[in-house]
Tab-separated table of C-alpha atoms in Angstrom:
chain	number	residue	atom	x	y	z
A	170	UNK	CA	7.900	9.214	13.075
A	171	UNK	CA	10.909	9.734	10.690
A	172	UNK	CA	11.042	11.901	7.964
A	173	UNK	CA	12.953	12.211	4.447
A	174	UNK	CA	16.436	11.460	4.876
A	175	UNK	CA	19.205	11.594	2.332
A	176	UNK	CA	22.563	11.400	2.961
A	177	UNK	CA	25.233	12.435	2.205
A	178	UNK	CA	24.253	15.683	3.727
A	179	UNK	CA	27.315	17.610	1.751
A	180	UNK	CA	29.387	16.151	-1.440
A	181	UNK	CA	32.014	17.206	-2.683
A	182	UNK	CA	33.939	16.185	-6.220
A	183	UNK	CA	36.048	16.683	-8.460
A	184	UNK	CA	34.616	17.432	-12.324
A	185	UNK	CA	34.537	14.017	-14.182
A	186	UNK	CA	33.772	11.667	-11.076
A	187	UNK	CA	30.501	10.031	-10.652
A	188	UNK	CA	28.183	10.596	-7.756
A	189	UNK	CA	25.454	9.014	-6.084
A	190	UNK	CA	22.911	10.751	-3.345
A	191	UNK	CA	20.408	8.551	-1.343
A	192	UNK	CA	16.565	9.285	-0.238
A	193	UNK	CA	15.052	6.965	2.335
A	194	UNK	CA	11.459	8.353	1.919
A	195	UNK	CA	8.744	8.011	5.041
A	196	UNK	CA	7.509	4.738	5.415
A	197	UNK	CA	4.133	4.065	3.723
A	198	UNK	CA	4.760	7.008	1.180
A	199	UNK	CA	4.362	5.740	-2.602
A	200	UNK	CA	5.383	8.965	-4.291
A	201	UNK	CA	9.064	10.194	-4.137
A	202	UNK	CA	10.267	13.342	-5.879
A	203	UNK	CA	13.815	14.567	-6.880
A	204	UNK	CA	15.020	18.322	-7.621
A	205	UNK	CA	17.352	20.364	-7.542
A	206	UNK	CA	17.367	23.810	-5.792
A	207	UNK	CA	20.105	26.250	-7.013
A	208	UNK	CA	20.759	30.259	-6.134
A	209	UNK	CA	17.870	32.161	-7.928
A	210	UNK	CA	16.363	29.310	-9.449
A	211	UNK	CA	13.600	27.611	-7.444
A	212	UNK	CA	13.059	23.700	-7.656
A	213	UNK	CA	13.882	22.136	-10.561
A	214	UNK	CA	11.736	18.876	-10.821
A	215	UNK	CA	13.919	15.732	-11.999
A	216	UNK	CA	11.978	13.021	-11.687
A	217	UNK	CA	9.152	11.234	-9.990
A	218	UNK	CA	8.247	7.718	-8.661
A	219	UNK	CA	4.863	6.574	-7.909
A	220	UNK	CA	4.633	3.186	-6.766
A	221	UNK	CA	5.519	0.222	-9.362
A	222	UNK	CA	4.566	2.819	-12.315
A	223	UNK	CA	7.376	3.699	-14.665
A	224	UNK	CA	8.910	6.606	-13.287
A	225	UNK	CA	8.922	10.136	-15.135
A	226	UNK	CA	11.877	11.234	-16.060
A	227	UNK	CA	11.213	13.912	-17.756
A	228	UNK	CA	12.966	16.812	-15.706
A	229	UNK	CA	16.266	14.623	-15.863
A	230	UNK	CA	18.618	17.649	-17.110
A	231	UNK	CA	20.470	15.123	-19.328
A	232	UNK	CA	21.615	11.781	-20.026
A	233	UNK	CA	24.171	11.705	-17.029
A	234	UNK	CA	21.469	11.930	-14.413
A	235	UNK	CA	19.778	8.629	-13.723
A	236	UNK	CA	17.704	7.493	-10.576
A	237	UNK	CA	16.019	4.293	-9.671
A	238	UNK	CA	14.047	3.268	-6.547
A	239	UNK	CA	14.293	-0.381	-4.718
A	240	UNK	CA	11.243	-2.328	-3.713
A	241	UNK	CA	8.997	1.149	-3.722
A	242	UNK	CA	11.228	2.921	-0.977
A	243	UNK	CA	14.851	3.753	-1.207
A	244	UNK	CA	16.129	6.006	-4.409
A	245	UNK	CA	19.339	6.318	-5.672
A	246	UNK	CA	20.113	9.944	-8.079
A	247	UNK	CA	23.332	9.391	-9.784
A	248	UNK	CA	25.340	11.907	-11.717
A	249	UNK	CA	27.695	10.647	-13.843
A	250	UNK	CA	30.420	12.644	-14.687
A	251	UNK	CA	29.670	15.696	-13.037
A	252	UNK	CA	30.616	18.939	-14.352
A	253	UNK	CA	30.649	22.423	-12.110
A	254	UNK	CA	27.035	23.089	-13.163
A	255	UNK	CA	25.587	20.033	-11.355
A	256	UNK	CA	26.657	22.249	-8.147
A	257	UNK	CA	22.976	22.798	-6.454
A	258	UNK	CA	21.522	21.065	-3.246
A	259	UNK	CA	19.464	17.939	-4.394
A	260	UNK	CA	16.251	17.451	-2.563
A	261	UNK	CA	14.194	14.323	-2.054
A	262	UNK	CA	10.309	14.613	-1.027
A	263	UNK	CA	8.341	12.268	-0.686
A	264	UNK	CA	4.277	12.200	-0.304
A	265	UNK	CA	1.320	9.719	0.451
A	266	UNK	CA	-0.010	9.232	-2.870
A	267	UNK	CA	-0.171	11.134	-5.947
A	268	UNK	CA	-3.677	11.669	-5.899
A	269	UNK	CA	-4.346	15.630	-5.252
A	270	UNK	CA	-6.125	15.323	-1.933
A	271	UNK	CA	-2.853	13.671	-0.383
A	272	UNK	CA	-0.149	15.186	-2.524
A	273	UNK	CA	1.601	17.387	0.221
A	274	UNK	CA	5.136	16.401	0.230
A	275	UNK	CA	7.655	16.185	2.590
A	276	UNK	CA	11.085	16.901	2.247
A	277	UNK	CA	14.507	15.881	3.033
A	278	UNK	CA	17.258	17.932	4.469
A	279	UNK	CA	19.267	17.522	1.198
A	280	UNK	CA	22.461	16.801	-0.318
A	281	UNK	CA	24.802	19.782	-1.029
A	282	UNK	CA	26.600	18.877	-3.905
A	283	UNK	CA	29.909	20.947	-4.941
A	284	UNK	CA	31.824	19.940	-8.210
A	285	UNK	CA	35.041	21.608	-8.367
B	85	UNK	CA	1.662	23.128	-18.938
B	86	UNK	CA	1.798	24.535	-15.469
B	87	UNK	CA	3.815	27.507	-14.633
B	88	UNK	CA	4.605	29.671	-11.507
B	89	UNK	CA	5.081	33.017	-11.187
B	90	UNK	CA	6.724	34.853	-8.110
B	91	UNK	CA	7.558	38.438	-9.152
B	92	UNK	CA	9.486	39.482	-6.084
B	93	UNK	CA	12.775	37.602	-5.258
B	94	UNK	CA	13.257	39.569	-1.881
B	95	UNK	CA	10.408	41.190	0.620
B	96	UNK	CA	11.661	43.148	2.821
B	97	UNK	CA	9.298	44.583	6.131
B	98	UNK	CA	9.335	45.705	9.564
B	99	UNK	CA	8.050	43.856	12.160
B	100	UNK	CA	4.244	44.523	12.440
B	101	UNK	CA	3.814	45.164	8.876
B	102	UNK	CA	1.753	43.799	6.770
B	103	UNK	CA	3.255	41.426	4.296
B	104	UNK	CA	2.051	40.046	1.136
B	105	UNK	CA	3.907	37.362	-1.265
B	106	UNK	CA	2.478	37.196	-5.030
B	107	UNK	CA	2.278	34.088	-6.524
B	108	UNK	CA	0.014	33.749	-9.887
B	109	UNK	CA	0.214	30.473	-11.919
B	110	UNK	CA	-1.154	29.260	-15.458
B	111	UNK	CA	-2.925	25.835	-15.533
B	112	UNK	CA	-6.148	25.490	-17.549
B	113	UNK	CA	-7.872	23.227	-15.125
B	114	UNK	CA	-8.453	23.091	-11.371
B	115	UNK	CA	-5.422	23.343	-9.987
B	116	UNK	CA	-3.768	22.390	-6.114
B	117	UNK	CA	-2.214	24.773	-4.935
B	118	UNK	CA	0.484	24.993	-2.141
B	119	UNK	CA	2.961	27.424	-0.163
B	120	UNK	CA	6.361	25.776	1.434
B	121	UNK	CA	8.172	27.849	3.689
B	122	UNK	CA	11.969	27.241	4.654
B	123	UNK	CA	13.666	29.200	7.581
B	124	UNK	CA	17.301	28.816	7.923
B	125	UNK	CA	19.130	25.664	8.077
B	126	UNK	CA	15.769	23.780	8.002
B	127	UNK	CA	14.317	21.921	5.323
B	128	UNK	CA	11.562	22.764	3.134
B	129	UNK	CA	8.171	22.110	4.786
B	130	UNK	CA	4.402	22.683	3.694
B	131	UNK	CA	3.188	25.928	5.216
B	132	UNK	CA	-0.462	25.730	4.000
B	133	UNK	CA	-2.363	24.405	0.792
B	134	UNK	CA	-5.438	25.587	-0.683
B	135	UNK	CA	-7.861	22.172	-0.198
B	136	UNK	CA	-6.767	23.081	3.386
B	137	UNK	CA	-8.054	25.957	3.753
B	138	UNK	CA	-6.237	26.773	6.935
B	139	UNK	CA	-4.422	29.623	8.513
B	140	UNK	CA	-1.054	28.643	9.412
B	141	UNK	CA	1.288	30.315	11.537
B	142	UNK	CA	-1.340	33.683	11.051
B	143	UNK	CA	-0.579	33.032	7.139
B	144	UNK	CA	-3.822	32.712	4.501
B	145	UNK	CA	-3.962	32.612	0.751
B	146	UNK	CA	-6.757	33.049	-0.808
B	147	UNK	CA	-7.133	31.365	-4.962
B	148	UNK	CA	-8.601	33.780	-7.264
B	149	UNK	CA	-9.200	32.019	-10.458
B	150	UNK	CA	-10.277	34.964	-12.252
B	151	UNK	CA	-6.498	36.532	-11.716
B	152	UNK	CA	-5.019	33.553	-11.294
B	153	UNK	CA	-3.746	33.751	-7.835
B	154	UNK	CA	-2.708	32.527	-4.892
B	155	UNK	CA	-1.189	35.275	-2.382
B	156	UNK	CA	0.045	34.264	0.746
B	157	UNK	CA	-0.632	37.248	3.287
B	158	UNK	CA	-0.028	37.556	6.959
B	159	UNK	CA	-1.220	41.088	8.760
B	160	UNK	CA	1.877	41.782	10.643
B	161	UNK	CA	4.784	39.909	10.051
B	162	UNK	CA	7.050	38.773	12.880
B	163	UNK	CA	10.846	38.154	12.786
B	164	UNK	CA	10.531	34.743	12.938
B	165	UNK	CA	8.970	34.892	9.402
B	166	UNK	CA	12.354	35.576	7.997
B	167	UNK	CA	12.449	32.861	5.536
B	168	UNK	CA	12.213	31.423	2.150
B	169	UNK	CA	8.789	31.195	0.610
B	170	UNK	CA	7.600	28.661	-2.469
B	171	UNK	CA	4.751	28.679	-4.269
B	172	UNK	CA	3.391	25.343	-5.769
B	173	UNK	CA	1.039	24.420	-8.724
B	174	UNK	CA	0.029	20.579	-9.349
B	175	UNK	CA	-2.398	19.686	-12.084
B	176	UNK	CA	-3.250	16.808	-13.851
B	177	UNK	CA	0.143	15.956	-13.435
B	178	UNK	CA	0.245	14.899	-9.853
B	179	UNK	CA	4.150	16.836	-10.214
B	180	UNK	CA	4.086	20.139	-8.396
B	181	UNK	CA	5.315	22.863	-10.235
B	182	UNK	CA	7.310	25.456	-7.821
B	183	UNK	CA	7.861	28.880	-8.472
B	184	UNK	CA	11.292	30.513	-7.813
B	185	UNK	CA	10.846	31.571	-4.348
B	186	UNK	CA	10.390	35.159	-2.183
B	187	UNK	CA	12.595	35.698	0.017
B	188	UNK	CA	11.392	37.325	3.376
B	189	UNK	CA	13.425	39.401	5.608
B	190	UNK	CA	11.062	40.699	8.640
B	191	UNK	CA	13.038	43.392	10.560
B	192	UNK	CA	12.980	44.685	13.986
């Protein structure tokens, strides 16, 4: 079947704009993840969506990142005004449940973002 | 909290080599634990997870609580091992912690 998709693949803006990258998770899956993977620095967790739970937010960098996820399957990260940090590739996984036994997660291809 | 630890940034072996890629973590309970592998220009992708106990692609950790560690270690490495390596925590959580990632370069 399909996997993770997110588009755009690669972004690029100027400092000050707003942004927004999609995730269309696999069908069925009730967990989606968002980091952010930069040179040298791992994944950075951002936030997390388990079914109709409240979402934790509590890798969210700052105030100008904000996601939300429609009827349990499509999520939306926006960045609003983006500054040259926000420059990483933003990954969306997504797994079956939370649970432990089922938590291997699947990941999208990514969006590149570059903020000039 | 969860933490992990990958103390080498770049691995570099021949071909036929033994390789071995440290990961330790800190998480006072029972802990998941998980290795993603990404090769070039693909996307991230779970390699093999302790639960599992599989071998993968000739890859096996073993978790040693007493150290705290989950090593990922193949006998002899082939090119096509070239790639990024993650290690993963998840706790109580249910958020995987990753470490910073190994890079592997397997030469000929």
């Amino acid at each position: 079947g399909a996997g993770v998709s997110q588009s755009p693949s690669n972004k690029v803006t100027e400092k000050g704009k707003d942004v927004e990258l999609r995730c269309d998770p696999i069908s069925g899956h009730t967990a989606l993840y968002w980091y952010r993977q930069s040179l040298g620095q791992g994944l950075e967790f951002l936030i997390y969506f388990q079914g109709n739970s409240a979402p934790d937010k509590s890798g969210l960098p700052s105030d100008r990142f904000s996601a939300e996820r429609t009827g349990g399957s499509v999520s939306t990260l926006t960045i609003q005004r983006t500054q040259q940090e926000d420059s990483a590739v933003y990954l969306c996984a997504s797994s079956l449940a939370s649970n432990r036994e089922r938590q291997t997660q699947y990941f999208g291809p990514g969006t590149r973002l570059l903020v000039l | 909290a969860q933490r992990v630890t990958q103390p080498e940034k770049l691995l570099s072996v021949f071909k036929g080599a033994p390789v071995e890629l440290k990961c330790n973590y800190s998480y006072s309970g029972s802990p998941e634990l998980f290795w993603y592998v990404q090769y070039s220009r693909q996307r991230l992708q779970l390699l093999l997870r302790h639960i599992s106990r599989e071998s993968i692609k000739g890859f096996t950790a073993d978790l040693n609580k007493g150290e705290t560690s989950f090593h990922l270690k193949k006998p002899f490495a082939q090119e096509e091992d070239s790639a990024m390596y993650y290690c993963a925590v998840s706790g109580g959580s249910y958020i995987p912690t990753f470490g910073r990632g190994t890079s592997l370069i397997v030469h000929p």
